[in-house]
Short mmCIF file of C-alpha atoms and ligand atoms in Angstrom, two decimals:
data_model
loop_
_atom_site.label_atom_id
_atom_site.label_comp_id
_atom_site.label_asym_id
_atom_site.label_seq_id
_atom_site.Cartn_x
_atom_site.Cartn_y
_atom_site.Cartn_z
CA MET A 1 -23.04 81.71 -37.84
CA SER A 2 -20.65 81.16 -35.48
CA LEU A 3 -19.39 83.44 -33.04
CA LEU A 4 -16.14 81.17 -32.25
CA PRO A 5 -14.24 83.26 -34.42
CA PHE A 6 -14.70 86.44 -32.42
CA CYS A 7 -13.94 84.48 -28.90
CA GLN A 8 -11.11 83.40 -30.30
CA TRP A 9 -9.59 87.14 -31.32
CA LEU A 10 -11.29 87.62 -27.72
CA ALA A 11 -8.95 85.30 -25.72
CA GLU A 12 -6.27 86.63 -27.55
CA THR A 13 -7.05 90.43 -25.76
CA ARG A 14 -4.65 91.81 -23.19
CA GLY A 15 -7.77 91.68 -21.24
CA SER A 16 -8.75 88.46 -21.33
CA ILE A 17 -5.43 87.06 -20.49
CA ALA A 18 -4.83 89.19 -17.68
CA LEU A 19 -8.26 88.42 -15.91
CA HIS A 20 -8.18 84.92 -16.97
CA GLU A 21 -4.60 84.36 -15.53
CA SER A 22 -5.31 86.91 -11.96
CA LEU A 23 -5.03 85.93 -8.91
CA TYR A 24 -7.63 87.92 -7.22
CA MET A 25 -9.58 89.86 -9.96
CA TYR A 26 -11.54 86.64 -11.45
CA PRO A 27 -12.35 85.19 -8.04
CA LEU A 28 -13.26 88.32 -6.92
CA VAL A 29 -15.96 89.26 -10.21
CA GLU A 30 -17.07 85.14 -9.37
CA SER A 31 -17.75 85.93 -5.89
CA THR A 32 -20.02 89.62 -6.46
CA HIS A 33 -21.62 87.70 -9.55
CA VAL A 34 -22.56 85.61 -6.77
CA ILE A 35 -23.09 88.36 -4.02
CA ALA A 36 -25.16 90.17 -6.91
CA LEU A 37 -27.49 86.99 -7.15
CA CYS A 38 -28.35 87.30 -3.62
CA LEU A 39 -29.52 90.43 -4.15
CA PHE A 40 -31.53 90.52 -7.34
CA ILE A 41 -33.00 86.96 -7.11
CA GLY A 42 -33.95 87.12 -3.21
CA MET A 43 -36.08 90.16 -4.80
CA THR A 44 -37.09 88.84 -7.64
CA VAL A 45 -38.31 85.74 -5.31
CA ILE A 46 -40.69 88.05 -3.20
CA LEU A 47 -42.10 89.38 -5.77
CA ASP A 48 -42.95 86.44 -7.61
CA PHE A 49 -44.12 84.80 -4.49
CA ARG A 50 -46.45 87.82 -3.93
CA LEU A 51 -47.95 86.62 -7.62
CA VAL A 52 -48.51 82.99 -6.96
CA GLY A 53 -49.98 83.76 -4.41
CA ILE A 54 -47.89 82.02 -1.42
CA GLY A 55 -45.88 85.12 0.34
CA PHE A 56 -46.55 88.76 1.37
CA THR A 57 -50.43 88.37 -0.01
CA SER A 58 -51.92 91.45 2.43
CA VAL A 59 -48.86 93.51 0.69
CA PRO A 60 -50.46 95.80 -2.18
CA LEU A 61 -48.21 94.62 -5.30
CA THR A 62 -47.07 98.49 -5.74
CA ASP A 63 -45.43 98.50 -2.43
CA ILE A 64 -43.35 95.72 -3.16
CA THR A 65 -42.13 96.62 -6.95
CA ARG A 66 -42.02 100.26 -6.11
CA ARG A 67 -39.67 99.54 -2.50
CA LEU A 68 -37.92 96.37 -4.27
CA GLY A 69 -37.69 97.46 -7.77
CA PRO A 70 -34.24 99.58 -7.21
CA TRP A 71 -32.76 96.85 -5.61
CA MET A 72 -34.08 94.24 -8.14
CA GLN A 73 -32.45 96.70 -10.88
CA ALA A 74 -28.84 97.41 -9.55
CA GLY A 75 -28.45 94.07 -8.57
CA PHE A 76 -29.69 92.48 -12.27
CA VAL A 77 -27.06 95.56 -13.72
CA VAL A 78 -24.17 93.67 -11.44
CA MET A 79 -25.58 90.37 -12.84
CA VAL A 80 -24.78 91.51 -15.98
CA ILE A 81 -21.75 93.51 -15.80
CA THR A 82 -20.09 90.44 -14.07
CA GLY A 83 -21.34 88.13 -16.17
CA VAL A 84 -19.65 89.51 -19.09
CA LEU A 85 -16.36 90.14 -17.34
CA LEU A 86 -16.65 86.19 -16.36
CA PHE A 87 -17.64 85.80 -20.10
CA TYR A 88 -14.44 87.89 -20.95
CA ALA A 89 -12.39 86.18 -19.10
CA ILE A 90 -12.75 82.43 -20.96
CA PRO A 91 -14.62 83.10 -23.67
CA VAL A 92 -13.72 80.05 -26.22
CA ARG A 93 -14.57 77.52 -23.13
CA SER A 94 -17.76 79.70 -22.01
CA TYR A 95 -19.17 80.06 -25.61
CA GLN A 96 -18.64 76.29 -25.90
CA ASN A 97 -20.34 75.10 -22.93
CA ILE A 98 -23.70 73.49 -23.29
CA PHE A 99 -24.68 75.32 -20.02
CA PHE A 100 -23.85 78.74 -20.89
CA ARG A 101 -25.99 77.95 -23.86
CA VAL A 102 -28.97 76.89 -21.83
CA LYS A 103 -28.72 79.81 -19.16
CA VAL A 104 -28.15 82.56 -22.33
CA ILE A 105 -31.68 80.90 -23.28
CA PHE A 106 -33.48 80.65 -20.37
CA LEU A 107 -32.23 84.25 -19.71
CA ILE A 108 -33.58 85.57 -23.24
CA LEU A 109 -36.99 83.58 -22.04
CA ALA A 110 -37.09 85.15 -18.26
CA GLY A 111 -36.13 88.41 -20.09
CA LEU A 112 -39.22 87.91 -22.51
CA ASN A 113 -41.42 86.97 -19.38
CA ALA A 114 -40.68 90.07 -17.32
CA ALA A 115 -41.61 92.78 -20.16
CA VAL A 116 -44.66 90.74 -21.35
CA PHE A 117 -45.60 91.46 -17.84
CA GLN A 118 -44.33 94.86 -17.26
CA TRP A 119 -46.13 95.75 -20.26
CA GLY A 120 -49.16 93.58 -20.36
CA ILE A 121 -51.19 92.96 -16.95
CA TYR A 122 -49.11 95.19 -14.71
CA ARG A 123 -50.53 97.98 -16.89
CA ARG A 124 -54.03 97.31 -14.83
CA VAL A 125 -51.98 96.58 -12.05
CA ALA A 126 -54.33 99.60 -9.93
CA GLU A 127 -57.14 97.27 -10.47
CA TRP A 128 -55.81 94.31 -8.55
CA ASN A 129 -53.03 95.95 -6.79
CA MET A 130 -54.58 94.77 -3.40
CA ASP A 131 -56.41 91.29 -4.40
CA LYS A 132 -54.52 88.29 -2.35
CA LYS A 133 -55.54 86.27 -5.28
CA VAL A 134 -54.00 88.24 -8.71
CA PRO A 135 -55.32 87.89 -12.11
CA ARG A 136 -54.06 84.58 -14.36
CA ARG A 137 -51.41 86.16 -16.63
CA ALA A 138 -49.73 87.82 -13.28
CA PHE A 139 -49.88 84.64 -11.59
CA MET A 140 -48.59 82.43 -14.67
CA ALA A 141 -45.57 85.52 -15.15
CA GLY A 142 -44.67 84.66 -11.53
CA VAL A 143 -44.65 81.09 -12.20
CA PHE A 144 -42.53 81.54 -15.40
CA SER A 145 -40.43 83.49 -13.36
CA LEU A 146 -39.29 81.01 -10.99
CA ILE A 147 -38.85 78.41 -12.90
CA LEU A 148 -36.79 80.10 -15.28
CA TRP A 149 -34.66 81.77 -12.67
CA SER A 150 -33.89 78.48 -11.23
CA GLY A 151 -32.97 77.36 -14.11
CA ILE A 152 -30.63 80.09 -15.07
CA ILE A 153 -28.91 79.74 -11.49
CA ILE A 154 -28.55 75.88 -12.04
CA ALA A 155 -27.02 75.91 -15.49
CA GLY A 156 -24.69 79.09 -14.09
CA ARG A 157 -23.42 76.49 -11.69
CA MET A 158 -22.81 74.07 -14.14
CA ILE A 159 -20.90 76.00 -16.26
CA ALA A 160 -17.54 74.96 -14.00
CA TYR A 161 -18.06 71.48 -14.54
CA ASN A 162 -16.52 70.16 -17.68
CA TRP A 163 -18.11 67.03 -18.13
CA PHE A 164 -19.16 68.11 -21.84
CA ASP A 165 -16.64 70.46 -22.63
CA CYS A 166 -15.46 70.45 -26.48
CA ASP A 167 -11.77 68.95 -25.51
CA ARG A 168 -13.00 65.74 -24.52
CA LYS A 169 -15.24 63.16 -27.53
CA GLN A 170 -18.64 64.33 -26.74
CA SER A 171 -21.92 62.45 -28.61
CA GLU A 172 -23.04 63.85 -31.89
CA PHE A 173 -25.59 65.46 -29.88
CA ILE A 174 -23.47 67.70 -27.73
CA THR A 175 -20.99 68.47 -30.57
CA TRP A 176 -23.70 70.38 -32.04
CA ALA A 177 -25.32 72.04 -29.32
CA ALA A 178 -21.70 73.22 -27.98
CA GLY A 179 -20.86 74.30 -31.35
CA CYS A 180 -17.64 72.09 -31.00
CA THR A 181 -15.44 71.44 -34.29
CA PRO A 182 -16.23 67.14 -34.51
CA HIS A 183 -13.02 65.25 -33.34
CA GLU A 184 -10.63 63.41 -35.22
CA ASP A 185 -10.82 60.03 -34.46
C1 HEM B 201 -28.99 88.05 -14.46
C2 HEM B 201 -29.06 87.42 -14.76
C3 HEM B 201 -27.51 86.03 -13.83
C4 HEM B 201 -28.18 84.93 -13.05
C5 HEM B 201 -28.60 84.20 -11.92
C6 HEM B 201 -26.07 83.87 -13.01
C7 HEM B 201 -26.20 83.63 -12.21
C8 HEM B 201 -24.86 82.87 -12.30
C9 HEM B 201 -24.36 81.56 -10.79
C10 HEM B 201 -25.67 81.13 -9.99
C11 HEM B 201 -23.44 81.36 -10.87
C12 HEM B 201 -22.63 80.41 -10.74
C13 HEM B 201 -21.64 80.52 -10.23
C14 HEM B 201 -20.81 80.09 -8.91
O1 HEM B 201 -21.50 79.45 -8.02
O2 HEM B 201 -19.50 79.97 -9.14
C15 HEM B 201 -23.22 81.90 -12.56
C16 HEM B 201 -21.82 81.53 -13.50
C17 HEM B 201 -21.62 82.38 -14.60
N1 HEM B 201 -22.16 83.46 -15.15
FE1 HEM B 201 -24.06 83.99 -14.52
N2 HEM B 201 -25.69 84.83 -14.00
C18 HEM B 201 -26.29 85.50 -14.82
C19 HEM B 201 -26.25 86.45 -15.72
C20 HEM B 201 -25.09 86.25 -16.58
C21 HEM B 201 -24.51 86.70 -17.90
C22 HEM B 201 -25.08 87.71 -18.69
C23 HEM B 201 -23.35 86.47 -18.41
C24 HEM B 201 -22.46 86.63 -19.56
C25 HEM B 201 -22.82 87.07 -20.73
C26 HEM B 201 -23.03 85.30 -17.43
C27 HEM B 201 -21.97 84.34 -17.30
C28 HEM B 201 -21.50 83.55 -16.50
C29 HEM B 201 -20.22 82.79 -16.74
C30 HEM B 201 -19.67 82.87 -17.69
C31 HEM B 201 -20.37 81.88 -15.32
C32 HEM B 201 -19.03 80.82 -14.77
C33 HEM B 201 -17.88 81.10 -14.11
C34 HEM B 201 -17.06 79.57 -13.82
O3 HEM B 201 -17.72 79.12 -12.99
O4 HEM B 201 -16.28 80.17 -13.51
N3 HEM B 201 -23.63 85.19 -16.04
N4 HEM B 201 -23.78 82.51 -12.81
#
């Protein structure tokens, strides 16, 4: 099922055109997307460093989650709102952008990883809260989180590059993966 017709309709809406053609609004939204990244990812990395044992190992884990949790959530909400606005401003190009698609897959996996941690091993945190070396499942949650969020940032940054855009002739694989309509020779 292709969302292309929906993205084409979205691109014709007054709001999408206004945001896309705006002199200040789009850069403002994108800058906020990047600034919120510092807050959200900055806090997430501190928690992941604690889980993988490369930093803050003398700090009880619940001290980190209790004190940094609200900032992480605030940063995440701002990331999602500004991200959706960035998508809304250029829906067709973003939808057919291979880096955006990779980023969405990584975002889903990162969400799953956080949910498995939150509703799994973290429920028994009282048993290992002070431990410098956390249980294996918590350690793996930290490793996956660091890998997936790094991938999301790299893919997010690559969205701006048009190497694989559909308005160029692409390989069969890229044409399929990006959802391009095949070029007529
Ligand atoms: C919540 C976690 C997210 C992170 C860590 C993240 C990270 C990033 C990064 C690092 C960039 C590159 C910014 C730049 O250097 O110009 C970016 C761009 C972008 N992001 Fe996100 N993002 C997130 C969520 C989202 C969501 C939920 C969407 C849309 C549904 C989204 C849509 C976009 C778009 C369309 C761009 C490209 C902007 C451009 O280059 O013009 N992001 N993101």
